[in-house]
mmCIF file of C-alpha atoms and ligand atoms in Angstrom:
data_model
loop_
_atom_site.group_PDB
_atom_site.id
_atom_site.type_symbol
_atom_site.label_atom_id
_atom_site.label_comp_id
_atom_site.label_asym_id
_atom_site.label_seq_id
_atom_site.Cartn_x
_atom_site.Cartn_y
_atom_site.Cartn_z
ATOM 1 C CA MET A 264 92.671 76.893 93.160
ATOM 2 C CA LYS A 265 93.636 80.385 94.330
ATOM 3 C CA THR A 266 93.152 82.997 91.612
ATOM 4 C CA PHE A 267 94.973 86.333 91.279
ATOM 5 C CA LEU A 268 94.767 89.205 88.860
ATOM 6 C CA LEU A 269 98.193 90.022 87.449
ATOM 7 C CA ALA A 270 99.040 93.611 88.373
ATOM 8 C CA SER A 271 101.468 94.082 85.493
ATOM 9 C CA GLY A 272 101.587 95.441 81.984
ATOM 10 C CA ASN A 273 104.632 93.327 81.120
ATOM 11 C CA ALA A 274 103.618 90.463 78.804
ATOM 12 C CA HIS A 275 106.967 88.679 79.356
ATOM 13 C CA LYS A 276 106.308 88.425 83.082
ATOM 14 C CA ALA A 277 102.806 87.055 82.339
ATOM 15 C CA GLU A 278 104.332 84.365 80.101
ATOM 16 C CA GLU A 279 106.878 83.376 82.741
ATOM 17 C CA PHE A 280 104.204 83.215 85.460
ATOM 18 C CA LYS A 281 102.079 80.906 83.311
ATOM 19 C CA GLU A 282 104.974 78.398 83.253
ATOM 20 C CA LEU A 283 106.074 79.002 86.845
ATOM 21 C CA PHE A 284 102.681 78.558 88.498
ATOM 22 C CA SER A 285 101.584 75.921 85.967
ATOM 23 C CA GLY A 286 98.251 74.877 87.430
ATOM 24 C CA THR A 287 98.998 75.556 91.108
ATOM 25 C CA ILE A 288 97.789 79.170 91.266
ATOM 26 C CA SER A 289 95.780 80.789 88.532
ATOM 27 C CA VAL A 290 97.084 84.181 87.368
ATOM 28 C CA ASN A 291 94.738 86.088 85.081
ATOM 29 C CA ALA A 292 95.341 89.147 82.933
ATOM 30 C CA ALA A 293 93.523 92.328 84.006
ATOM 31 C CA PRO A 294 90.777 93.638 81.706
ATOM 32 C CA ARG A 295 92.875 96.796 81.326
ATOM 33 C CA THR A 296 96.442 97.602 82.333
ATOM 34 C CA LEU A 297 96.731 100.400 84.896
ATOM 35 C CA GLU A 298 99.370 103.134 84.848
ATOM 36 C CA VAL A 299 100.862 102.969 88.326
ATOM 37 C CA ASP A 300 103.497 105.521 89.344
ATOM 38 C CA GLU A 301 106.363 103.490 90.773
ATOM 39 C CA THR A 302 107.432 106.080 93.323
ATOM 40 C CA GLY A 303 108.680 103.629 95.959
ATOM 41 C CA LYS A 304 112.314 103.485 97.025
ATOM 42 C CA THR A 305 112.351 99.705 97.303
ATOM 43 C CA PHE A 306 111.116 96.714 95.321
ATOM 44 C CA VAL A 307 108.703 95.955 98.168
ATOM 45 C CA GLU A 308 107.177 99.452 98.098
ATOM 46 C CA ASN A 309 106.707 99.367 94.320
ATOM 47 C CA ALA A 310 105.268 95.843 94.328
ATOM 48 C CA LEU A 311 102.787 96.979 96.991
ATOM 49 C CA LEU A 312 101.838 100.122 95.011
ATOM 50 C CA LYS A 313 101.063 98.027 91.926
ATOM 51 C CA ALA A 314 99.177 95.238 93.717
ATOM 52 C CA ARG A 315 97.099 97.716 95.741
ATOM 53 C CA ALA A 316 96.178 99.753 92.647
ATOM 54 C CA TYR A 317 94.797 96.653 90.884
ATOM 55 C CA TYR A 318 93.033 95.428 94.024
ATOM 56 C CA ASP A 319 91.394 98.831 94.567
ATOM 57 C CA THR A 320 90.265 99.045 90.939
ATOM 58 C CA TYR A 321 89.082 95.487 90.334
ATOM 59 C CA LYS A 322 88.190 94.415 93.911
ATOM 60 C CA VAL A 323 89.839 91.010 93.536
ATOM 61 C CA ALA A 324 93.067 89.501 94.869
ATOM 62 C CA ALA A 325 96.053 90.829 92.912
ATOM 63 C CA LEU A 326 99.633 89.691 92.286
ATOM 64 C CA ALA A 327 102.349 92.238 91.477
ATOM 65 C CA ASP A 328 106.001 91.706 90.530
ATOM 66 C CA ASP A 329 108.590 94.404 91.011
ATOM 67 C CA SER A 330 111.959 93.395 89.726
ATOM 68 C CA GLY A 331 115.229 94.770 88.451
ATOM 69 C CA LEU A 332 118.916 94.343 87.870
ATOM 70 C CA VAL A 333 121.396 95.512 90.510
ATOM 71 C CA VAL A 334 124.929 96.133 89.195
ATOM 72 C CA GLU A 335 127.291 96.366 92.159
ATOM 73 C CA SER A 336 129.638 98.955 90.666
ATOM 74 C CA LEU A 337 126.790 101.189 89.439
ATOM 75 C CA PRO A 338 124.687 101.649 92.565
ATOM 76 C CA GLY A 339 123.103 104.923 91.401
ATOM 77 C CA ILE A 340 121.370 103.438 88.367
ATOM 78 C CA LEU A 341 119.160 100.413 87.571
ATOM 79 C CA GLY A 342 118.004 98.584 90.734
ATOM 80 C CA VAL A 343 114.423 99.675 91.460
ATOM 81 C CA GLN A 344 114.810 102.074 88.515
ATOM 82 C CA SER A 345 115.703 99.323 85.999
ATOM 83 C CA ALA A 346 112.600 99.905 83.877
ATOM 84 C CA ARG A 347 113.471 103.600 83.684
ATOM 85 C CA PHE A 348 117.195 103.292 82.806
ATOM 86 C CA ALA A 349 118.176 105.275 79.652
ATOM 87 C CA PRO A 350 114.613 106.384 78.827
ATOM 88 C CA GLU A 351 115.872 107.956 75.578
ATOM 89 C CA LEU A 352 116.464 104.426 74.241
ATOM 90 C CA ALA A 353 113.318 102.566 73.205
ATOM 91 C CA GLU A 354 114.874 99.138 72.678
ATOM 92 C CA TYR A 355 116.225 96.969 75.476
ATOM 93 C CA SER A 356 119.074 95.864 73.194
ATOM 94 C CA ASP A 357 120.260 99.496 73.154
ATOM 95 C CA LYS A 358 119.853 99.842 76.925
ATOM 96 C CA CYS A 359 121.961 96.679 77.303
ATOM 97 C CA ARG A 360 124.685 98.126 75.036
ATOM 98 C CA LYS A 361 124.652 101.374 76.991
ATOM 99 C CA LEU A 362 125.116 99.496 80.253
ATOM 100 C CA ILE A 363 128.046 97.532 78.813
ATOM 101 C CA GLY A 364 129.539 100.842 77.634
ATOM 102 C CA LEU A 365 129.320 102.284 81.153
ATOM 103 C CA LEU A 366 131.123 99.266 82.572
ATOM 104 C CA ASN A 367 133.755 99.290 79.815
ATOM 105 C CA GLN A 368 134.736 102.867 80.759
ATOM 106 C CA ASN A 369 136.628 101.393 83.683
ATOM 107 C CA PRO A 370 137.828 97.845 83.010
ATOM 108 C CA LEU A 371 138.718 97.406 86.671
ATOM 109 C CA GLN A 372 135.103 97.891 87.776
ATOM 110 C CA SER A 373 133.364 94.821 89.127
ATOM 111 C CA ARG A 374 130.844 93.301 86.716
ATOM 112 C CA ASN A 375 129.030 91.482 89.521
ATOM 113 C CA ALA A 376 125.280 91.855 89.361
ATOM 114 C CA TYR A 377 122.072 90.251 90.526
ATOM 115 C CA PHE A 378 118.428 90.246 89.555
ATOM 116 C CA VAL A 379 115.822 90.767 92.272
ATOM 117 C CA CYS A 380 112.140 89.895 92.111
ATOM 118 C CA VAL A 381 109.645 90.838 94.803
ATOM 119 C CA LEU A 382 106.164 89.402 94.525
ATOM 120 C CA CYS A 383 103.260 91.000 96.374
ATOM 121 C CA PHE A 384 100.132 88.892 96.848
ATOM 122 C CA TYR A 385 97.394 91.322 97.867
ATOM 123 C CA LEU A 386 94.404 89.299 99.066
ATOM 124 C CA SER A 387 92.839 92.193 100.978
ATOM 125 C CA PRO A 388 94.096 95.288 102.855
ATOM 126 C CA ASP A 389 94.533 93.006 105.887
ATOM 127 C CA GLU A 390 96.206 90.129 104.125
ATOM 128 C CA ILE A 391 99.293 90.952 102.072
ATOM 129 C CA TYR A 392 102.282 88.646 101.472
ATOM 130 C CA PHE A 393 105.697 89.359 99.972
ATOM 131 C CA PHE A 394 108.257 86.913 98.568
ATOM 132 C CA GLU A 395 111.695 87.683 97.196
ATOM 133 C CA GLY A 396 114.057 85.826 94.891
ATOM 134 C CA ARG A 397 117.542 86.659 93.616
ATOM 135 C CA VAL A 398 119.941 85.275 91.056
ATOM 136 C CA HIS A 399 123.606 86.268 91.019
ATOM 137 C CA GLY A 400 125.909 86.609 88.054
ATOM 138 C CA GLN A 401 127.986 88.968 85.933
ATOM 139 C CA ILE A 402 127.359 91.481 83.183
ATOM 140 C CA GLY A 403 128.803 90.089 79.954
ATOM 141 C CA SER A 404 130.722 91.999 77.322
ATOM 142 C CA ASP A 405 128.173 91.537 74.527
ATOM 143 C CA LEU A 406 124.529 90.570 73.947
ATOM 144 C CA ARG A 407 123.890 86.844 73.666
ATOM 145 C CA GLY A 408 120.737 84.829 72.930
ATOM 146 C CA ASP A 409 117.260 85.736 71.810
ATOM 147 C CA LYS A 410 115.060 84.225 74.538
ATOM 148 C CA GLY A 411 113.802 86.002 77.650
ATOM 149 C CA PHE A 412 113.475 89.788 77.779
ATOM 150 C CA GLY A 413 114.925 92.992 79.201
ATOM 151 C CA TYR A 414 118.503 92.594 80.414
ATOM 152 C CA ASP A 415 118.633 88.791 79.929
ATOM 153 C CA PRO A 416 121.067 88.925 76.936
ATOM 154 C CA ILE A 417 123.830 90.537 79.031
ATOM 155 C CA PHE A 418 123.326 88.670 82.283
ATOM 156 C CA ILE A 419 125.600 85.634 82.758
ATOM 157 C CA PRO A 420 124.212 83.717 85.738
ATOM 158 C CA GLU A 421 126.527 81.816 88.106
ATOM 159 C CA ARG A 422 126.228 78.178 87.091
ATOM 160 C CA ALA A 423 128.338 75.085 87.603
ATOM 161 C CA GLU A 424 128.849 74.822 83.804
ATOM 162 C CA ASN A 425 130.619 78.218 83.736
ATOM 163 C CA ASP A 426 130.201 78.384 79.947
ATOM 164 C CA GLY A 427 129.448 82.103 79.753
ATOM 165 C CA LYS A 428 125.865 81.604 78.546
ATOM 166 C CA SER A 429 123.444 84.451 79.167
ATOM 167 C CA LEU A 430 119.939 84.132 80.619
ATOM 168 C CA ALA A 431 118.630 84.754 77.093
ATOM 169 C CA GLU A 432 120.297 81.475 76.041
ATOM 170 C CA LEU A 433 118.991 79.489 79.012
ATOM 171 C CA PRO A 434 115.167 79.545 79.059
ATOM 172 C CA GLU A 435 114.831 76.248 80.930
ATOM 173 C CA TRP A 436 117.472 77.154 83.494
ATOM 174 C CA LYS A 437 115.773 80.547 83.962
ATOM 175 C CA ASN A 438 112.450 78.835 84.559
ATOM 176 C CA THR A 439 113.911 76.961 87.551
ATOM 177 C CA PHE A 440 116.622 79.199 89.019
ATOM 178 C CA SER A 441 115.785 82.828 88.167
ATOM 179 C CA HIS A 442 114.897 85.522 90.680
ATOM 180 C CA ARG A 443 111.256 85.160 89.600
ATOM 181 C CA ALA A 444 111.320 81.351 89.770
ATOM 182 C CA LYS A 445 112.738 81.463 93.303
ATOM 183 C CA ALA A 446 110.176 84.008 94.511
ATOM 184 C CA VAL A 447 107.379 81.905 92.992
ATOM 185 C CA GLN A 448 108.765 78.714 94.621
ATOM 186 C CA SER A 449 108.782 80.425 98.050
ATOM 187 C CA SER A 450 105.223 81.620 97.572
ATOM 188 C CA LEU A 451 104.034 78.140 96.557
ATOM 189 C CA GLU A 452 105.678 76.578 99.614
ATOM 190 C CA PHE A 453 104.002 79.180 101.825
ATOM 191 C CA PHE A 454 100.527 78.783 100.325
ATOM 192 C CA LYS A 455 100.814 75.000 100.390
ATOM 193 C CA GLU A 456 101.800 75.069 104.057
ATOM 194 C CA SER A 457 99.006 77.473 104.983
ATOM 195 C CA MET A 458 96.476 75.307 103.120
ATOM 196 C CA ASP A 459 97.793 72.159 104.837
ATOM 197 C CA LYS A 460 97.379 73.877 108.225
ATOM 198 C CA THR A 461 93.810 74.940 107.366
ATOM 199 C CA HIS A 462 92.957 71.344 106.469
ATOM 200 C CA GLN A 463 94.484 70.035 109.690
ATOM 201 C CA ARG A 464 92.289 72.241 111.911
ATOM 202 C CA PRO A 465 89.879 70.139 113.993
HETATM 203 P P1 LIG B 274 105.140 96.101 85.444
HETATM 204 O O1 LIG B 274 105.627 97.123 86.439
HETATM 205 O O2 LIG B 274 103.901 96.533 84.730
HETATM 206 O O3 LIG B 274 105.016 94.723 86.033
HETATM 207 P P2 LIG B 274 107.710 96.575 84.213
HETATM 208 O O4 LIG B 274 108.375 96.012 82.989
HETATM 209 O O5 LIG B 274 107.641 98.080 84.317
HETATM 210 O O6 LIG B 274 106.250 95.946 84.286
HETATM 211 P P3 LIG B 274 109.288 96.578 86.639
HETATM 212 O O7 LIG B 274 108.822 97.924 87.029
HETATM 213 O O8 LIG B 274 109.309 95.513 87.688
HETATM 214 O O9 LIG B 274 108.405 95.964 85.455
HETATM 215 O O10 LIG B 274 110.715 96.708 85.982
HETATM 216 C C1 LIG B 274 111.520 95.605 85.843
HETATM 217 C C2 LIG B 274 112.731 95.968 85.006
HETATM 218 O O11 LIG B 274 113.750 95.004 85.208
HETATM 219 C C3 LIG B 274 112.429 95.995 83.538
HETATM 220 O O12 LIG B 274 113.255 96.935 82.932
HETATM 221 C C4 LIG B 274 112.827 94.619 83.065
HETATM 222 O O13 LIG B 274 113.290 94.626 81.766
HETATM 223 C C5 LIG B 274 113.924 94.229 84.045
HETATM 224 N N1 LIG B 274 113.724 92.825 84.397
HETATM 225 C C6 LIG B 274 112.940 92.312 85.379
HETATM 226 N N2 LIG B 274 112.951 90.980 85.362
HETATM 227 C C7 LIG B 274 113.751 90.626 84.338
HETATM 228 C C8 LIG B 274 114.133 89.388 83.802
HETATM 229 O O14 LIG B 274 113.653 88.248 84.267
HETATM 230 N N3 LIG B 274 114.964 89.405 82.766
HETATM 231 C C9 LIG B 274 115.428 90.548 82.251
HETATM 232 N N4 LIG B 274 115.107 91.766 82.680
HETATM 233 C C10 LIG B 274 114.255 91.807 83.730
#
């Protein structure tokens, strides 16, 4: 089984990866979390910065996740800067309320939003793979649910049920259809295909 060191200090991501990879790829915690300056302008650049930092330090294959929430009517905030939105607020519940407040200032503003996840698998400086997943939805008008993390309580994903439930109320749905789940599914398809090809070589 392929093994990667998780280039992340976010325990919620680690928990989700455990479920998402469940026995197909092994993702291990690093002995120590590194402080990586996320100076990139894109999710891909930041994912690469994190994966490379862990690879360079620990000399083993690393997996990084750079993710965030893009709110269409607020292009100057969140996005790749999602982890740094409203730094004066320690709690994500307060960051969520602040975001709702910004959208409420103009009721005509679109509440369309999407989460992005870019995974960077850094096997060596010559072998680096990226996978992206997205999930579309709307920013709700209040916080709902106590599962998940970050902006989950205010994100209402597009679903056939159309019942207004947030990602924080839908852990099982999130595990199959989230930005992170989709990026993981793409990576598993890719690694399975590349392993199948290796086995087929004469
Ligand atoms: P690492 O860089 O150490 O992995 P981080 O939390 O700083 O951890 P990011 O830089 O990728 O991670 O920032 C992601 C931000 O987007 C962060 O504020 C999260 O709360 C938010 N986010 C990402 N995925 C999310 C999800 O599935 N649900 C809710 N919020 C999410």
